[in-house]
Short mmCIF file of C-alpha atoms and ligand atoms in Angstrom, two decimals:
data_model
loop_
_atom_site.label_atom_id
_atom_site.label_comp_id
_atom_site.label_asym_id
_atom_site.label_seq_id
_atom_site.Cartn_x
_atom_site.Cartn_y
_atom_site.Cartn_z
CA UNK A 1 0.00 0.00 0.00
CA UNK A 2 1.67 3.14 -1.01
CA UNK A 3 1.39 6.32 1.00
CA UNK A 4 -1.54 8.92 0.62
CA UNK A 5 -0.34 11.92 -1.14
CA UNK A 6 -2.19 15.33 -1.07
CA UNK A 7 -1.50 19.15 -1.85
CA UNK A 8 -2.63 21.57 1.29
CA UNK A 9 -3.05 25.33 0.62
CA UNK A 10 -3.12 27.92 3.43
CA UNK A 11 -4.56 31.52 2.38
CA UNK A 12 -3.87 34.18 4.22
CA UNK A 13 -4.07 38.19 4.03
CA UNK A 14 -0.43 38.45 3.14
CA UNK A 15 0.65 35.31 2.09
CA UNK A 16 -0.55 31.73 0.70
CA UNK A 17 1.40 28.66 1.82
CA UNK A 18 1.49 25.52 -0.30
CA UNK A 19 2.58 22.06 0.71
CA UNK A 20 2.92 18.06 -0.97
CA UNK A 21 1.61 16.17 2.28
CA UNK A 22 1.48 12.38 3.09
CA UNK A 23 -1.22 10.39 4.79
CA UNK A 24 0.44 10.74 8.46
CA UNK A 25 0.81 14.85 7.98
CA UNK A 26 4.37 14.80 7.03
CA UNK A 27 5.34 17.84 4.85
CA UNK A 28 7.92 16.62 1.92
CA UNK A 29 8.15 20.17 0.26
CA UNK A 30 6.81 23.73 0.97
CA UNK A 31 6.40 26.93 -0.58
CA UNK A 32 4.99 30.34 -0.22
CA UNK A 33 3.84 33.09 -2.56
CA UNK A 34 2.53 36.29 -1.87
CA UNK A 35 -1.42 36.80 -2.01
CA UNK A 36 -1.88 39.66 -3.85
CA UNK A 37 -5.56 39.35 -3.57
CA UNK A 38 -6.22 42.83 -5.54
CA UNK A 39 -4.49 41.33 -8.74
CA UNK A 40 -7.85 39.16 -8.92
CA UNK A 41 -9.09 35.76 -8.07
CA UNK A 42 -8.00 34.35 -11.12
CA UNK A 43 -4.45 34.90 -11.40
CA UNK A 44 -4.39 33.97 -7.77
CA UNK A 45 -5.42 30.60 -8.56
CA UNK A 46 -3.14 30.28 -11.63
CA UNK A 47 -0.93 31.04 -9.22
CA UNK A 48 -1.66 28.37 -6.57
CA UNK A 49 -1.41 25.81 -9.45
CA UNK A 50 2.08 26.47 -10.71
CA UNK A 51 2.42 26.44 -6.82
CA UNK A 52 1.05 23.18 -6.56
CA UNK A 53 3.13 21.80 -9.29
CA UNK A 54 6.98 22.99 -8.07
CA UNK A 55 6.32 21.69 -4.57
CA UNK A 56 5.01 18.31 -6.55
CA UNK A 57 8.45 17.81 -8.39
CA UNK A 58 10.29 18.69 -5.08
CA UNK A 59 8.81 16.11 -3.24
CA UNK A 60 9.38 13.59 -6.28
CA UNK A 61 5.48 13.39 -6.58
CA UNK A 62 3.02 13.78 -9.65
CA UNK A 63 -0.48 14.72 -10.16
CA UNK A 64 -1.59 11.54 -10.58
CA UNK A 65 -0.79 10.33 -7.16
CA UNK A 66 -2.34 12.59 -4.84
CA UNK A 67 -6.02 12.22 -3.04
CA UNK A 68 -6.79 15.89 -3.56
CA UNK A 69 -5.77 19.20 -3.01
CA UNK A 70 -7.26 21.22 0.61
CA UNK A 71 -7.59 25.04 0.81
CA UNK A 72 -7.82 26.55 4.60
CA UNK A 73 -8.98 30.27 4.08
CA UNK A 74 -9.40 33.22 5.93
CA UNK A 75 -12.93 33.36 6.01
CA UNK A 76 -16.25 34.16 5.25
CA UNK A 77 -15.81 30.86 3.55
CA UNK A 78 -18.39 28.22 2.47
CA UNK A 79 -16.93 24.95 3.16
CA UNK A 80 -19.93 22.80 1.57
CA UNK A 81 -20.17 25.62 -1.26
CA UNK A 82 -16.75 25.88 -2.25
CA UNK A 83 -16.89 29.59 -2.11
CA UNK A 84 -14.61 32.32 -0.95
CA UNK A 85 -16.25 35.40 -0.20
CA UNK A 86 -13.92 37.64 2.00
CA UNK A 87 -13.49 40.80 0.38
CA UNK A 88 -12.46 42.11 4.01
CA UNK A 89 -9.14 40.35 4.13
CA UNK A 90 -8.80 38.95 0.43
CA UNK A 91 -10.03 42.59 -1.50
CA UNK A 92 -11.87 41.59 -4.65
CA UNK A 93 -12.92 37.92 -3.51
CA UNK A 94 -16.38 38.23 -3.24
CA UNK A 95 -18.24 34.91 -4.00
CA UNK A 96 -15.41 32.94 -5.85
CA UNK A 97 -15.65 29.48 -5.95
CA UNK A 98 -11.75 27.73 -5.70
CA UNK A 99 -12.92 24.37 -5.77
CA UNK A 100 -14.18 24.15 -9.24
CA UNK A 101 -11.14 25.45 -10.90
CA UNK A 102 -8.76 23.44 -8.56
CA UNK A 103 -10.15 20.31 -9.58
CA UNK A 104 -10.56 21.10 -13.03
CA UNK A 105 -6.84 22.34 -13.19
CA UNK A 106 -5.21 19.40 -11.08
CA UNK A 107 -8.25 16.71 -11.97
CA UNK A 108 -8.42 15.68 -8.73
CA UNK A 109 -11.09 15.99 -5.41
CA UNK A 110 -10.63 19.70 -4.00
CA UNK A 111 -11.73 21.05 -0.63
CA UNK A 112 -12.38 24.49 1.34
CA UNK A 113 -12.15 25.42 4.66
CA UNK A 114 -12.08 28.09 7.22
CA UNK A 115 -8.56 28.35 8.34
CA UNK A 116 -8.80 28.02 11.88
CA UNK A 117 -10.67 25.04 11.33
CA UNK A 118 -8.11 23.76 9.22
CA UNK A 119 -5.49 24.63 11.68
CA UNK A 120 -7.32 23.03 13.96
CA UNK A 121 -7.60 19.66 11.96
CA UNK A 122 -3.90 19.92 11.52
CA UNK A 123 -3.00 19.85 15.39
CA UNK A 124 -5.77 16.82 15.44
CA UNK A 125 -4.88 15.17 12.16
CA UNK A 126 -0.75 15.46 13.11
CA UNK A 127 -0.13 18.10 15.87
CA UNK A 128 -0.43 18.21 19.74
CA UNK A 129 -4.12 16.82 19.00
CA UNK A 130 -3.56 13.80 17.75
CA UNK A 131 -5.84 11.04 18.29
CA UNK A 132 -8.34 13.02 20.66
CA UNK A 133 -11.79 13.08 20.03
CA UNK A 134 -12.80 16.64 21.53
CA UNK A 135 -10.63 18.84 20.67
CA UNK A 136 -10.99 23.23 20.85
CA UNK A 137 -8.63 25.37 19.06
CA UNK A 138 -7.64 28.73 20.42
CA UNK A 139 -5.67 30.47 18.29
CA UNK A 140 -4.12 33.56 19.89
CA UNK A 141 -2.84 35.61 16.52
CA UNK A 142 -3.54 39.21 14.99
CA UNK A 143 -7.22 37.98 15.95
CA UNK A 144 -8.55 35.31 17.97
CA UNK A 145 -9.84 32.57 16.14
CA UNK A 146 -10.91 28.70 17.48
CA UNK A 147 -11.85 25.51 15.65
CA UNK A 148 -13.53 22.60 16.92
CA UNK A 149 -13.05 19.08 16.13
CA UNK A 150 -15.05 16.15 17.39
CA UNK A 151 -14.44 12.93 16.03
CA UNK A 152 -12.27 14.00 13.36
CA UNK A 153 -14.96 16.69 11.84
CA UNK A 154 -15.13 19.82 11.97
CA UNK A 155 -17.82 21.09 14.26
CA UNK A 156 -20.65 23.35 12.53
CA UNK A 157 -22.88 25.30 13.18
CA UNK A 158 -25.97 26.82 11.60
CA UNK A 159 -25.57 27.17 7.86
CA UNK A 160 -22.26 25.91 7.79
CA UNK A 161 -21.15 28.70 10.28
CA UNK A 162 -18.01 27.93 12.47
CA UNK A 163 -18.52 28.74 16.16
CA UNK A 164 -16.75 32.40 16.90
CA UNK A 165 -14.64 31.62 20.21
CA UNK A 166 -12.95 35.08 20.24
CA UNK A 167 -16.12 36.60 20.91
CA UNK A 168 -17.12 34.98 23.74
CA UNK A 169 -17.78 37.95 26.50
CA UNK A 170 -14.87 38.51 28.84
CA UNK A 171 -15.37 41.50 30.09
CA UNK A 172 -18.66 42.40 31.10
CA UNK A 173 -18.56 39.68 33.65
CA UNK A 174 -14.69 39.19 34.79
CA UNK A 175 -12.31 41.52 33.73
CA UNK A 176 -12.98 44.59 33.86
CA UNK A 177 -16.52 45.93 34.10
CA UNK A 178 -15.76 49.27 33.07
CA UNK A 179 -13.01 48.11 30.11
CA UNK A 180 -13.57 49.62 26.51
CA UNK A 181 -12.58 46.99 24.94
CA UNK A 182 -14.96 47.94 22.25
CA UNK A 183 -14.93 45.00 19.46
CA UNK A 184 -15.66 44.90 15.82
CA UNK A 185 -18.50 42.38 16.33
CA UNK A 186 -20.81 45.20 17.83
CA UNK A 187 -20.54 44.23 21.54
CA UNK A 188 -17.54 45.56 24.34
CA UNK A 189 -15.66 43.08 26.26
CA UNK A 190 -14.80 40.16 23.55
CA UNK A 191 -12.01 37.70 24.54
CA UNK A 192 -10.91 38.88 20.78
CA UNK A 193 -10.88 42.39 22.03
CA UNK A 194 -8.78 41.46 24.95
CA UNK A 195 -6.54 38.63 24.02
CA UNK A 196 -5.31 39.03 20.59
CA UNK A 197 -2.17 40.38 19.46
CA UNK A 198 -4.05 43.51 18.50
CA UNK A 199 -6.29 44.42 21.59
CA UNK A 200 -2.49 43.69 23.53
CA UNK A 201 -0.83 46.00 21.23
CA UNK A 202 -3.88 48.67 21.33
CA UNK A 203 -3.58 48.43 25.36
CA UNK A 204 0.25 49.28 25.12
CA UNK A 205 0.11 52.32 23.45
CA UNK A 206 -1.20 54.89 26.14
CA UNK A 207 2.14 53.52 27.68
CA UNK A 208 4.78 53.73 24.80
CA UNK A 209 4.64 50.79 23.42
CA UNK A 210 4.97 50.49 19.79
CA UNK A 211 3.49 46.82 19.37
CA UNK A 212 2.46 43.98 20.89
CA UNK A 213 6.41 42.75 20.99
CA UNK A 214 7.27 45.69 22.66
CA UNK A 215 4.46 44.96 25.66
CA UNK A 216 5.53 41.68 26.25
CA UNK A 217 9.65 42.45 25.88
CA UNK A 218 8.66 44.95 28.62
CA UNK A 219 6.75 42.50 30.54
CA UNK A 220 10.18 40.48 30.88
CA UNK A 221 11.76 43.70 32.14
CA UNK A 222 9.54 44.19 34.97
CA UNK A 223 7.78 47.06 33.92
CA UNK A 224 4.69 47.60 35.96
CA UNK A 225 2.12 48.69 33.10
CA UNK A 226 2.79 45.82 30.89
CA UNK A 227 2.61 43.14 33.74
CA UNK A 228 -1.08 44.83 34.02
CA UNK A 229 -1.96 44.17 30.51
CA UNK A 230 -0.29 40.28 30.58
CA UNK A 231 -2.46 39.89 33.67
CA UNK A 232 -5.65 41.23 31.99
CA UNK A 233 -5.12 38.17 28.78
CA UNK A 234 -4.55 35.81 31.48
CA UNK A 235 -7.52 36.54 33.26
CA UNK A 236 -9.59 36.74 30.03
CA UNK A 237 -7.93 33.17 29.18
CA UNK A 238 -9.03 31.89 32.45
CA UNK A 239 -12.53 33.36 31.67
CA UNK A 240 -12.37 31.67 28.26
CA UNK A 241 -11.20 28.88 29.65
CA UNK A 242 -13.99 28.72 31.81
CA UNK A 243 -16.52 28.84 28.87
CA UNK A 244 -14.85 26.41 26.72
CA UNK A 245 -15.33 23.70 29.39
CA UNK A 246 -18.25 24.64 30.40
CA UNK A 247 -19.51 24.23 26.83
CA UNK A 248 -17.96 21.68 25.08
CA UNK A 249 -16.01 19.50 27.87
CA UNK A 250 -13.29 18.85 25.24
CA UNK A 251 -10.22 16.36 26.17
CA UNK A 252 -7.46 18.56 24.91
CA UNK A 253 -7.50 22.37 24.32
CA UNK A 254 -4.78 23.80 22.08
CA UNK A 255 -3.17 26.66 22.41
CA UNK A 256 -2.01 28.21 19.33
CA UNK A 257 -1.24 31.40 16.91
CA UNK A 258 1.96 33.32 16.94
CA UNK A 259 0.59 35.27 20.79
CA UNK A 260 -1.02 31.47 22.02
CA UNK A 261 2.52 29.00 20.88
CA UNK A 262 5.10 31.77 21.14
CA UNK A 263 4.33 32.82 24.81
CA UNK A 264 2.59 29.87 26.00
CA UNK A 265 4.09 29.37 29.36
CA UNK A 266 2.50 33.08 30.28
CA UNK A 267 -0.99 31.36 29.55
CA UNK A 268 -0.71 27.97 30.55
CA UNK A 269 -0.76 27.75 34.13
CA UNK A 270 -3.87 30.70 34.19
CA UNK A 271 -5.76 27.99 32.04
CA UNK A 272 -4.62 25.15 34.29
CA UNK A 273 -5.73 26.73 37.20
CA UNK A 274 -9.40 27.06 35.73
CA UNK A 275 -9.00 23.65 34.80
CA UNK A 276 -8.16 22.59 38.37
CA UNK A 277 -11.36 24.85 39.93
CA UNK A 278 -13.47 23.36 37.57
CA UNK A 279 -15.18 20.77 39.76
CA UNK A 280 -18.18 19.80 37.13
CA UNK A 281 -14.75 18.28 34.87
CA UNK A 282 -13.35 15.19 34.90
CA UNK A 283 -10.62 15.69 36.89
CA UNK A 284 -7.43 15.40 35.03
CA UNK A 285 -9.72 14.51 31.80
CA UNK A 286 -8.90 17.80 30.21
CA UNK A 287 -5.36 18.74 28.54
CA UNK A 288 -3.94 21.84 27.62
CA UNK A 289 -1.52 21.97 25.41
CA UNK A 290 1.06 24.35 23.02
CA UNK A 291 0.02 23.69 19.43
CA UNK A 292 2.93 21.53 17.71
CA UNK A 293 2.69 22.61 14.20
CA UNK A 294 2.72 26.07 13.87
CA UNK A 295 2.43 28.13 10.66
CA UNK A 296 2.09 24.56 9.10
CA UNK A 297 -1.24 23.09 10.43
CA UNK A 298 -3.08 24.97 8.23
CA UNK A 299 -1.46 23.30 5.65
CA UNK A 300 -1.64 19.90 7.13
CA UNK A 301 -5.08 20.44 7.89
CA UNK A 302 -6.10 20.93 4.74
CA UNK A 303 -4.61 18.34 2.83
CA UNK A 304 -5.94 16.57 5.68
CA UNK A 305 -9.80 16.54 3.89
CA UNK A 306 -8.47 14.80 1.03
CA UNK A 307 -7.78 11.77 2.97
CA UNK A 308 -11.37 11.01 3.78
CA UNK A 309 -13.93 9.04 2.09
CA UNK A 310 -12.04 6.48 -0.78
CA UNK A 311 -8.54 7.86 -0.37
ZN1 ZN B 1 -16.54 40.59 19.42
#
């Protein structure tokens, strides 16, 4: 039996990540290209191809062999439509369908998902998830984003929606009753609008601080006013924390995005404490842990879908 072979495709803002995958998540070659959303969908995808192709011949792999390709997106995606539509991020990709002209161009099964979900398939499919059936994703990044993953699918919810973890309240109830913390969604108090690399960077600069870097380099100083704003994540991550078990009483929680993996000592033992308080969970049936994968498990996660069903 020779090894499953798929392409996975990460889109981001910035950048789109491309990778020949086997069956057990291994990467055998990588490549990246920049989005360039506003040259148009089309070229992007011409791009992705050629993409597809070099990191094929690097790996020693054809066409021929592989399952599928996987796409993980910054969404609004529609996973069971195929369809990008995420002019926010992606400027001009409103309502274009990848999956069509993936599989027509590479004749093979193609897939689309949100990329925290697929980033959270990665850590289950190959990552610090492995093997576990209830698994949340919190990925601590620009944003905060979280996937959920029971029994190897990806949890949805109504009309294909993914559930929206960073906007879980924080605030209003735990950290700060008066806080600003004003988020995009509409509401004040979001675990987005506390936690993510953003709200920590936005918090920083009454005090001087240029980004969210320079808070936490501070913070290892000693400095006073960034050990405040540290303190206010970890509280929000115990909050989260809180919710997360609450709701879903998942075996293993990840941890991940450049803020969550990076600096995941800071949040761990916050989260572990809530763990420990929680007396309606198993006790020691919950794990937290640093995602493994990194900037990959999108990748991984996506190639990931091609390995269902006959391949
Ligand atoms: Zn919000």
């Amino acid at each position: 039996m020779s090894e499953r072979r798929a392409l996975g495709i990460d889109i981001g803002g910035t950048k789109i990540a491309v990778a020949a995958v086997d069956g057990v998540g291994r990467i055998h070659a990588q490549t990246s290209l920049a989005t360039e959303a506003e040259q148009g969908f089309g070229r992007a995808v011409e791009r992705m191809v050629t993409a597809g192709d070099e990191v094929l011949a690097q790996a020693g792999w054809n066409r021929r062999e592989l399952c599928g390709v996987g796409v993980g997106c910054a969404g609004p995606v529609s996973p069971q439509r195929g369809i990008i539509d995420n002019p926010y991020t992606l400027p001009t990709w409103s309502n274009c369908d990848i999956v069509t002209p993936l599989r027509t161009a590479l004749g093979k099964p193609a897939y689309l998902e949100n990329d925290a979900d697929s980033a959270a398939l990665g850590e289950w499919f190959a990552g610090a998830a492995r093997g576990a059936s209830r698994v949340v994703m919190l990925t601590l990044g620009t944003g905060v984003g979280g996937g959920v993953v029971l029994e190897g699918q990806v949890y949805r919810g109504t009309q294909g929606e993914h559930p929206e973890l960073g906007h879980m309240p924080i605030a209003q109830f735990a950290v700060d009753a008066r806080s600003e913390a004003a988020c995009y969604c509409g509401t004040r108090g979001c675990l987005e609008a506390i936690a993510s690399g953003t709200a920590v960077a936005e918090a920083g600069k009454p005090f001087g601080f240029a980004d969210s870097r320079a808070v936490l380099a501070a913070f290892g100083d000693g400095d006073s006013n960034a050990a405040a704003i540290i303190e206010r994540v970890q509280r929000a991550l115990d909050m989260a924390t809180w919710t997360i078990l609450h709701t879903f009483m998942p075996e293993v929680i990840v941890l991940g995005g450049g803020l969550g993996d990076a600096q995941f000592e800071l949040w761990l033992p916050a989260m572990e404490a809530c763990t420990a308080r929680a007396t309606m969970v198993p006790a020691g049936g919950v794990r937290i842990v640093k995602a493994e994968l990194g900037n990959d498990a999108g990748q991984v996660g996506a190639a990931s879908l091609a390995f269902g069903g006959k391949c």
